[in-house]
Coordinates of N, CA and C in Angstrom, one line a residue:
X1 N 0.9 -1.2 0.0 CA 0.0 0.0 0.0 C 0.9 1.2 0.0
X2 N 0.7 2.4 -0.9 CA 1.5 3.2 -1.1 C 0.8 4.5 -0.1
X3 N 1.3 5.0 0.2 CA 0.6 6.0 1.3 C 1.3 7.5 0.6
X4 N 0.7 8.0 0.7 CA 0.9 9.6 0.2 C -0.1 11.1 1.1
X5 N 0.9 11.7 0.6 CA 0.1 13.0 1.2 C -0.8 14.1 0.2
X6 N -1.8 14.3 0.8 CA -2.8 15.0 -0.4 C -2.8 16.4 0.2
X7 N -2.4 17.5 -0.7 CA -2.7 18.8 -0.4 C -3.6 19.8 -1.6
X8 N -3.9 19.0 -2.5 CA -4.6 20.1 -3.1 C -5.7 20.3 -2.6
X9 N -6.8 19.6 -1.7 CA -8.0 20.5 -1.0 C -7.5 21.8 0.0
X10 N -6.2 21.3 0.6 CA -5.5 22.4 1.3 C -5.1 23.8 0.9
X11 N -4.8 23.5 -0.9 CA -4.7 24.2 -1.3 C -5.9 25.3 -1.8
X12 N -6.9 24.3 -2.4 CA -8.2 25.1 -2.6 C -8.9 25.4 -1.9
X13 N -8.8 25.5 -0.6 CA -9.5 25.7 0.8 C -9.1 26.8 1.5
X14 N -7.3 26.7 1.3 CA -6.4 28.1 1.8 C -5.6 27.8 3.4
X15 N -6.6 26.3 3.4 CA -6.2 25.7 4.7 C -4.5 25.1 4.7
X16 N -4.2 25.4 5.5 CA -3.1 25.1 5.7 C -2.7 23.2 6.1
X17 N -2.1 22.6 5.2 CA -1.9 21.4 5.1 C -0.7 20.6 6.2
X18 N -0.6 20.3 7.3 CA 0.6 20.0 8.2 C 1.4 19.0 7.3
X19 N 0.8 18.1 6.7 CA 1.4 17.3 5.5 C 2.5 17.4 4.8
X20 N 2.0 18.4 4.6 CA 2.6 19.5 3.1 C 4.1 19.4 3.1
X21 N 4.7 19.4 1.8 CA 6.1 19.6 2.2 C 6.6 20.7 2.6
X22 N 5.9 21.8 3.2 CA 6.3 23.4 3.7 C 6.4 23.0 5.2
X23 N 6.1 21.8 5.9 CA 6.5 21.3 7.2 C 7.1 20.1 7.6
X24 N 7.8 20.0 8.2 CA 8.9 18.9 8.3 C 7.9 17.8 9.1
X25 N 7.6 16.9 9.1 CA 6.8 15.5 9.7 C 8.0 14.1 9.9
X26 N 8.1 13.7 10.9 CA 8.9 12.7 10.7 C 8.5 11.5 10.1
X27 N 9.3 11.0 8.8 CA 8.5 9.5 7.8 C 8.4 8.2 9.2
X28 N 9.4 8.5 9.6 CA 9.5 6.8 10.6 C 7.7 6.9 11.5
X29 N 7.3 8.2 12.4 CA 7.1 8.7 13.0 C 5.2 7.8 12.4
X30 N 5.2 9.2 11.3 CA 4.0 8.6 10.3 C 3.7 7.3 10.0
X31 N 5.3 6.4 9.5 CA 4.9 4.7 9.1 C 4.2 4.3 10.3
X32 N 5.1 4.4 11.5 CA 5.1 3.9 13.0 C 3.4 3.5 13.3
X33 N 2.5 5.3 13.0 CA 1.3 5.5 13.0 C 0.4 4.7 12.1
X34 N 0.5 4.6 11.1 CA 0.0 3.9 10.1 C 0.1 2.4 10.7
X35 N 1.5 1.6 10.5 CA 1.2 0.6 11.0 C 0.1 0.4 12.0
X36 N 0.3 0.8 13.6 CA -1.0 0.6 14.2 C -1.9 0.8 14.2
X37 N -2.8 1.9 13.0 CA -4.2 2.0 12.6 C -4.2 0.4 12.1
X38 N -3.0 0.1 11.4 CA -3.5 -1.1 10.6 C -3.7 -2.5 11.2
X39 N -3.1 -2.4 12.4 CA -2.9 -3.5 13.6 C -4.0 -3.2 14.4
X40 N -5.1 -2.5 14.6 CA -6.4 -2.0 15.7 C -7.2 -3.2 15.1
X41 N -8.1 -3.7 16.1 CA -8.8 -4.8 16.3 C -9.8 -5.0 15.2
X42 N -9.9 -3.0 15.1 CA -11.3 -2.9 14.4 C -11.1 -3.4 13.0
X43 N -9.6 -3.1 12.7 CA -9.5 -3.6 10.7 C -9.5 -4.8 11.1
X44 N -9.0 -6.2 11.8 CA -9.1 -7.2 11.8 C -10.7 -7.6 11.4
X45 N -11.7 -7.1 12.3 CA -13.0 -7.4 12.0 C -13.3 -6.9 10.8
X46 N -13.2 -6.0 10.8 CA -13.6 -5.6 9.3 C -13.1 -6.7 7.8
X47 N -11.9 -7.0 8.4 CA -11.5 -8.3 7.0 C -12.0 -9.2 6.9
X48 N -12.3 -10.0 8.4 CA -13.1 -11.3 8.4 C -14.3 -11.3 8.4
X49 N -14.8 -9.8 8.6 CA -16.3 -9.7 7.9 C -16.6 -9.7 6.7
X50 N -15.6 -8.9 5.8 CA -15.4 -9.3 4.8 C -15.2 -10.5 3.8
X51 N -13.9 -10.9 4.1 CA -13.4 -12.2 3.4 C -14.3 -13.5 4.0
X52 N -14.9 -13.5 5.4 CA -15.3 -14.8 5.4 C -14.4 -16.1 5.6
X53 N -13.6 -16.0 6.2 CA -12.8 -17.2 6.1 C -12.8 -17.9 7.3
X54 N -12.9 -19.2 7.0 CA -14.3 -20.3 7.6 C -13.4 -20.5 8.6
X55 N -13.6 -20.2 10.1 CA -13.4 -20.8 11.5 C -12.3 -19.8 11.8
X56 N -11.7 -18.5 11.1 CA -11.1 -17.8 11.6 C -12.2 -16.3 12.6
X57 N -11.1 -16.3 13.6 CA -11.7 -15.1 14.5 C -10.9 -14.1 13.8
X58 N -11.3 -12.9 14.5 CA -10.6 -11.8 14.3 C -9.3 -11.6 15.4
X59 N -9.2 -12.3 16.2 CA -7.4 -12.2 17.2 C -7.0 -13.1 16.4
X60 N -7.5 -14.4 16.1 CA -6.5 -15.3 15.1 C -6.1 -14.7 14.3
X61 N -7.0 -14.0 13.2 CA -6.2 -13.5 11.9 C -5.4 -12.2 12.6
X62 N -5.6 -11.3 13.5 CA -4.3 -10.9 14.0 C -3.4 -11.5 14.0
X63 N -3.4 -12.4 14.9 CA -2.1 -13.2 15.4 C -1.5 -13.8 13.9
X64 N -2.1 -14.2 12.8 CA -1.4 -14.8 11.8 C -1.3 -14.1 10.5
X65 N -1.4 -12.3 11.1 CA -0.7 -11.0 9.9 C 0.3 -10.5 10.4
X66 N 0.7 -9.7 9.4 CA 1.9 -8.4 10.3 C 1.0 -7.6 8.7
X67 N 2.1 -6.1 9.2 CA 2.0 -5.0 8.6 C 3.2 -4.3 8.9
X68 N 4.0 -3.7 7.7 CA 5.2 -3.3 8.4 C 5.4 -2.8 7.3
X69 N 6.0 -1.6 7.3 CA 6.9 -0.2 6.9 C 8.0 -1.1 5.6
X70 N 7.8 -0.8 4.1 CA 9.4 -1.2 3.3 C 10.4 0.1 3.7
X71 N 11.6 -0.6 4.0 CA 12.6 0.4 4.3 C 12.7 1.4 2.9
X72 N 12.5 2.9 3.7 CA 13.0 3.8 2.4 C 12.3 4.3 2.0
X73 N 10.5 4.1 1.8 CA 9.8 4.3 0.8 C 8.6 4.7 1.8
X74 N 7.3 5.0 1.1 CA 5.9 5.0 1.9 C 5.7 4.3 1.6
X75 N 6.1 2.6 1.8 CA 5.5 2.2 1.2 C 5.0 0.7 2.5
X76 N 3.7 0.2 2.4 CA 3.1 -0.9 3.8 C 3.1 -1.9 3.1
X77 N 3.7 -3.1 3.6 CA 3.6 -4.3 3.2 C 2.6 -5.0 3.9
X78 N 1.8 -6.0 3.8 CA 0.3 -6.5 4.0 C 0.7 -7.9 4.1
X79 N 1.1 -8.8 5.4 CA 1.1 -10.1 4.9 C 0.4 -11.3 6.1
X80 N 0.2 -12.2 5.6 CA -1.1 -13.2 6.4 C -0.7 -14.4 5.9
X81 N -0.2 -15.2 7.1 CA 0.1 -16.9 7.1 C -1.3 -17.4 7.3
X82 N -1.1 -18.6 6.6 CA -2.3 -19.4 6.5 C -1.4 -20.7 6.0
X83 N -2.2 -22.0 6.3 CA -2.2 -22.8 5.7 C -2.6 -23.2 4.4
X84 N -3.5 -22.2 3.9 CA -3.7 -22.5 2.6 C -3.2 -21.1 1.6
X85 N -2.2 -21.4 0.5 CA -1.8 -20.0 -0.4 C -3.2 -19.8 -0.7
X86 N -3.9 -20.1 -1.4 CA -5.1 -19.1 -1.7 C -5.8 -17.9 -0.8
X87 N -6.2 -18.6 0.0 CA -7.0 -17.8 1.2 C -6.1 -16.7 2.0
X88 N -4.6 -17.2 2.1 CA -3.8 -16.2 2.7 C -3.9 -15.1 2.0
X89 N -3.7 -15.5 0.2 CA -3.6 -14.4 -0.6 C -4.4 -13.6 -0.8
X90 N -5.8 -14.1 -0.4 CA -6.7 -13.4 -0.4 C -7.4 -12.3 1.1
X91 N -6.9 -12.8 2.1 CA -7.0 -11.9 3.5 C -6.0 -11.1 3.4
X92 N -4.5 -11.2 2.6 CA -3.8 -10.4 2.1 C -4.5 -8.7 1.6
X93 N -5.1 -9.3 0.4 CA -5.5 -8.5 0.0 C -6.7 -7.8 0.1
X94 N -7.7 -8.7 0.9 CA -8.9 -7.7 1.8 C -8.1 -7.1 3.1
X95 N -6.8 -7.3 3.5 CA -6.8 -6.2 4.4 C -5.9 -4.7 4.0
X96 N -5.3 -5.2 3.1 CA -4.9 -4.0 2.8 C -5.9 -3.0 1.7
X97 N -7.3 -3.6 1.1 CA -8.3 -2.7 0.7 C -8.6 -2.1 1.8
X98 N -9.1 -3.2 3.0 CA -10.2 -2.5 3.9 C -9.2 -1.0 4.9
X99 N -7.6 -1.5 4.7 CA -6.7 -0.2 5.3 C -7.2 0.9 4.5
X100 N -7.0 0.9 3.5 CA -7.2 1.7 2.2 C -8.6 3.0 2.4
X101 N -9.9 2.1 2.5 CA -10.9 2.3 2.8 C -11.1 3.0 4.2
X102 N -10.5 2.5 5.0 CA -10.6 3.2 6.8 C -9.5 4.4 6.5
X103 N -8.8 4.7 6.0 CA -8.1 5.7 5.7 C -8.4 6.8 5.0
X104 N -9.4 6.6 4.2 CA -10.0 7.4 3.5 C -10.9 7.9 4.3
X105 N -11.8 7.1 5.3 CA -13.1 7.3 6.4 C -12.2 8.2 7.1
X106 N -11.1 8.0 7.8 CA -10.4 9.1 8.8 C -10.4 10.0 7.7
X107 N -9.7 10.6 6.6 CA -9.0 11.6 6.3 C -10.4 12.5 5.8
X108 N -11.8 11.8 5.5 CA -12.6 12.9 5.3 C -14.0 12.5 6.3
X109 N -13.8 12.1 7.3 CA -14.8 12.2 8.1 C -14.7 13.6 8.8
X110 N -14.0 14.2 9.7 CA -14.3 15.6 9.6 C -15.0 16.3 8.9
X111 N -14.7 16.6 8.0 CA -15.1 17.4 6.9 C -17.0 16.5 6.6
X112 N -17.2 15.6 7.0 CA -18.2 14.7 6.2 C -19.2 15.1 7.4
X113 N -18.3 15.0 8.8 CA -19.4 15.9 9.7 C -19.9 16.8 9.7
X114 N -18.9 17.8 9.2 CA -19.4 19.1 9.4 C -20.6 19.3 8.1
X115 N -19.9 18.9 7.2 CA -21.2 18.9 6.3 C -22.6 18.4 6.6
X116 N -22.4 17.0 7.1 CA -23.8 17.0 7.6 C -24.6 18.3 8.3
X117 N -23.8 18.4 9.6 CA -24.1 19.8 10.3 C -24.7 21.1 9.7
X118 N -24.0 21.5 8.7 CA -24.3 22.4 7.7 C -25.5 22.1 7.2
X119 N -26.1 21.0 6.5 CA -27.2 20.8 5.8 C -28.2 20.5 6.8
X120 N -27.8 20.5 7.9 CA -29.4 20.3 9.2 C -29.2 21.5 9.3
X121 N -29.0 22.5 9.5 CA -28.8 23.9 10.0 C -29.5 24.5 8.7
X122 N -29.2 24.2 7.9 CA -29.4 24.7 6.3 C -31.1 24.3 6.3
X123 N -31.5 23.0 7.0 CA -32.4 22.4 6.6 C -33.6 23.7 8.1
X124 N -32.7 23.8 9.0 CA -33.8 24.5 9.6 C -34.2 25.9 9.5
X125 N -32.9 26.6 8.9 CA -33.4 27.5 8.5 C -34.3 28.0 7.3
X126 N -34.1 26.9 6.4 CA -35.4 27.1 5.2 C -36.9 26.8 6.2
X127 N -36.7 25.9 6.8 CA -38.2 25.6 7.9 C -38.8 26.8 8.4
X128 N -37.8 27.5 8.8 CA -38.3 28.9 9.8 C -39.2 29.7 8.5
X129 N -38.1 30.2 7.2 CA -39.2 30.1 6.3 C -38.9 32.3 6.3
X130 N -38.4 32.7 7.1 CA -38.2 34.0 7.2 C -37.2 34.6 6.4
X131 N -37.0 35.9 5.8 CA -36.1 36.4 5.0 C -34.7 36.6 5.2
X132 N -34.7 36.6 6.4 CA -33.2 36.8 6.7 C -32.9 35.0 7.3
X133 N -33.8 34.4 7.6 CA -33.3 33.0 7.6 C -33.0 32.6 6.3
X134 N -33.8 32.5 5.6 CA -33.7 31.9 4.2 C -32.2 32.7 3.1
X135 N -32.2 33.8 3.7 CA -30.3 34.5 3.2 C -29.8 33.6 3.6
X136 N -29.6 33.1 5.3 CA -28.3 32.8 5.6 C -28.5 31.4 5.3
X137 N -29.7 30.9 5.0 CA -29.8 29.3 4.3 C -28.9 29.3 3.3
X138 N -28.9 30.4 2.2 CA -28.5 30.5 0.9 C -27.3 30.7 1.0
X139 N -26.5 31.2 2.0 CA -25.1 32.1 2.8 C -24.2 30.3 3.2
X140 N -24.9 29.6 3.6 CA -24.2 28.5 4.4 C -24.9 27.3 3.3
X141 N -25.7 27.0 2.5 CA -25.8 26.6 0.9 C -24.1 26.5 0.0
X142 N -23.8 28.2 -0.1 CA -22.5 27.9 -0.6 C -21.3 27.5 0.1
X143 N -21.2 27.9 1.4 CA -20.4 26.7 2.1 C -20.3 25.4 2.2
X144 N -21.9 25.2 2.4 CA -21.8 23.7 1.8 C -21.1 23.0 0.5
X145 N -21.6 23.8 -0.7 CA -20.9 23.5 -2.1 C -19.5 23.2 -1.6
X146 N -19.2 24.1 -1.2 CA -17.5 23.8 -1.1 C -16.8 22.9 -0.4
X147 N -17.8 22.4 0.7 CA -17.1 21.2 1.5 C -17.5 19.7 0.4
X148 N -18.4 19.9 -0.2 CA -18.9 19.1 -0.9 C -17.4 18.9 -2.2
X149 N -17.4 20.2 -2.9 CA -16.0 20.0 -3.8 C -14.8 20.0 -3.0
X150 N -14.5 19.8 -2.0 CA -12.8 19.2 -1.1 C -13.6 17.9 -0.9
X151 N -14.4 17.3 -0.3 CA -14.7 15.9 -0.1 C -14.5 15.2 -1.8
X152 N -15.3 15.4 -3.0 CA -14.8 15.4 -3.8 C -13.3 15.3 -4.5
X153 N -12.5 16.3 -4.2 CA -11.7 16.2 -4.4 C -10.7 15.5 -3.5
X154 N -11.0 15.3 -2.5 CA -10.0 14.2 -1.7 C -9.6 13.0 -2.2
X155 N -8.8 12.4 -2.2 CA -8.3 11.3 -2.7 C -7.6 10.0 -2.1
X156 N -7.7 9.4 -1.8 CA -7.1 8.3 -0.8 C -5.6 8.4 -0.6
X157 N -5.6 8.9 0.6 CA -4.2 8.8 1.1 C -3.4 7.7 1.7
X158 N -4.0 6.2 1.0 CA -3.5 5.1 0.6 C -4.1 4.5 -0.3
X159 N -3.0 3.7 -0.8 CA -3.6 3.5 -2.1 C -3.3 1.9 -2.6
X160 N -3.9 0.6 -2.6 CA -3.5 -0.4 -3.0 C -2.8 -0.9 -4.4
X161 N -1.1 -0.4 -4.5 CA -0.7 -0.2 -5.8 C -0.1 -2.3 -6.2
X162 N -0.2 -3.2 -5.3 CA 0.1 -4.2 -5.7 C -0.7 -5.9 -5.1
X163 N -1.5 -6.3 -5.7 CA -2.2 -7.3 -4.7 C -1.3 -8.6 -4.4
X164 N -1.8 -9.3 -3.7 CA -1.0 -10.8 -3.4 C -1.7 -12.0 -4.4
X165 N -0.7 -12.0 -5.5 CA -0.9 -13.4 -6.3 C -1.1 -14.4 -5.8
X166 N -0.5 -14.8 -4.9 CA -0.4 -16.2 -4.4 C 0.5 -16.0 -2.8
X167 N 0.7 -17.2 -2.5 CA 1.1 -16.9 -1.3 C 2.4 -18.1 -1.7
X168 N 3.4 -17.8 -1.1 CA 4.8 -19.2 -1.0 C 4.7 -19.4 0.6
X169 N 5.0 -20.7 0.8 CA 5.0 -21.5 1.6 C 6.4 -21.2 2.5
X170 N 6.2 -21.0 3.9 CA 7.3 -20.5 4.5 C 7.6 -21.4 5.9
X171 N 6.6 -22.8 5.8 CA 7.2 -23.3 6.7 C 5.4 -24.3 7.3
X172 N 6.3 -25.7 7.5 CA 7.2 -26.5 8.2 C 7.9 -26.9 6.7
X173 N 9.4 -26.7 7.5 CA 10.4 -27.4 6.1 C 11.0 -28.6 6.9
X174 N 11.0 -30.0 6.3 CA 10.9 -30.8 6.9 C 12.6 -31.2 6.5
X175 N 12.9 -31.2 5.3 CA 14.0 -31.7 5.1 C 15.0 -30.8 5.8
X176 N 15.3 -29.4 5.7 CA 16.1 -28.6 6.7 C 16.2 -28.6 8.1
X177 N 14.6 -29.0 8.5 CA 14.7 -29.4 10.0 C 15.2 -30.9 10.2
X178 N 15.2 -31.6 9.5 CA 15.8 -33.1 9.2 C 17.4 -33.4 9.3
X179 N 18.0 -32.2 8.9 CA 19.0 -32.1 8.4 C 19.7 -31.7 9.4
X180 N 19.7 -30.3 10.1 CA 19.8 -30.1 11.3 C 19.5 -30.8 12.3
X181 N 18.3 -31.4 12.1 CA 18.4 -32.4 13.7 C 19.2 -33.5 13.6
X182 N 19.7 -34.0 12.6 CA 21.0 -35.1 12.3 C 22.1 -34.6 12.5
X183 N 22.4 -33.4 11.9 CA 23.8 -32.9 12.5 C 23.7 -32.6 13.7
X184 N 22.5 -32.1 14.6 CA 23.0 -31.8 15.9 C 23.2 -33.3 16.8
X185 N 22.4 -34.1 16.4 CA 22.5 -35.8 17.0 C 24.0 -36.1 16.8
X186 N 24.4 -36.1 15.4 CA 25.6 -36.3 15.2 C 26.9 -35.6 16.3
X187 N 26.6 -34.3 16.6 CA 27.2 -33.4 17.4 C 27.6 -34.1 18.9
X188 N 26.0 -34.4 19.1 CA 25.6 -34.4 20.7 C 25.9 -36.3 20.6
X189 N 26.1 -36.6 20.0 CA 26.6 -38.2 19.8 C 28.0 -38.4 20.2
X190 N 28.7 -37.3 19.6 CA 30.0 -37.4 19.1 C 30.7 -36.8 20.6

């Protein structure tokens, strides 16, 4: 998952973007963050609500993912042991949509509130029905437009740029454990 920073609503807004590269943020600091939104219980449930995968809980499929920072880059690696490559590859890649998706919910729920807010307020002052109510209906109308075009124009500040084809097999290796446990017999013999 590629994670990026979005400042053109900041810019069209006039708001000032902490993001931005006009302020220093630390990368480690940010990955650090990210990782544990992506480790919270709640994406776990969200995947196995999702994907469906028969007799898994949501602490098991914690316990059998990580999520973790590529050195160097913005970039999150998404990965999930299973016994079977299919299904791994596939909780693989429902968890790093549903990161995708909850990242997008943080970065424009704010803004999604206040909008609501705006349009109940909007909604009671057309109710009132009075002239100077119905201005400032019309007054906070075009406010609205505008949160409406930054929500619009927001864009996922992650982004799923590679899915999991398949999964490789990383263990029980029998012959390597075989091998070693003969040399160390041999050792402890000897």
């Amino acid at each position: 998952v590629l994670l990026r920073t979005q400042t053109l609503p900041s810019t069209l807004s006039g708001i000032a973007d902490p993001n931005s590269p006009l302020y220093w943020v630390d990368p480690a600091r940010i990955m650090s963050t990210q990782v544990e939104i992506a480790r919270l219980p709640l994406m776990a449930n969200r995947v196995v609500a999702k994907a469906r995968p028969p007799g898994l809980t949501a602490g098991e499929f914690l316990a059998s993912s990580s999520v973790s920072p590529v050195p160097n880059t913005d970039f999150l690696r998404f990965e999930v042991s299973s016994g079977d490559p299919a299904l791994a590859a596939k909780l693989a890649n429902e968890y790093s949509r549903q990161y995708t998706i909850y990242r997008k919910q943080l970065d424009t729920g704010a803004v999604n509130d206040a909008l609501r807010t705006l349009r109940s307020r909007i909604d009671q002052l057309r109710a009132d029905g009075s002239r100077p109510s119905l201005l400032n209906a019309r007054a906070l109308q075009t406010k609205a437009g505008q949160l409406e075009t930054l929500v619009a124009l927001q864009k996922a500040n992650a982004v799923v740029v590679r899915t999991a084809q398949g999964a490789g097999k990383t263990g029980p290796r029998p012959l390597r454990d075989g091998l070693f446990g003969l040399a160390l017999g041999l050792v402890l013999g000897l």
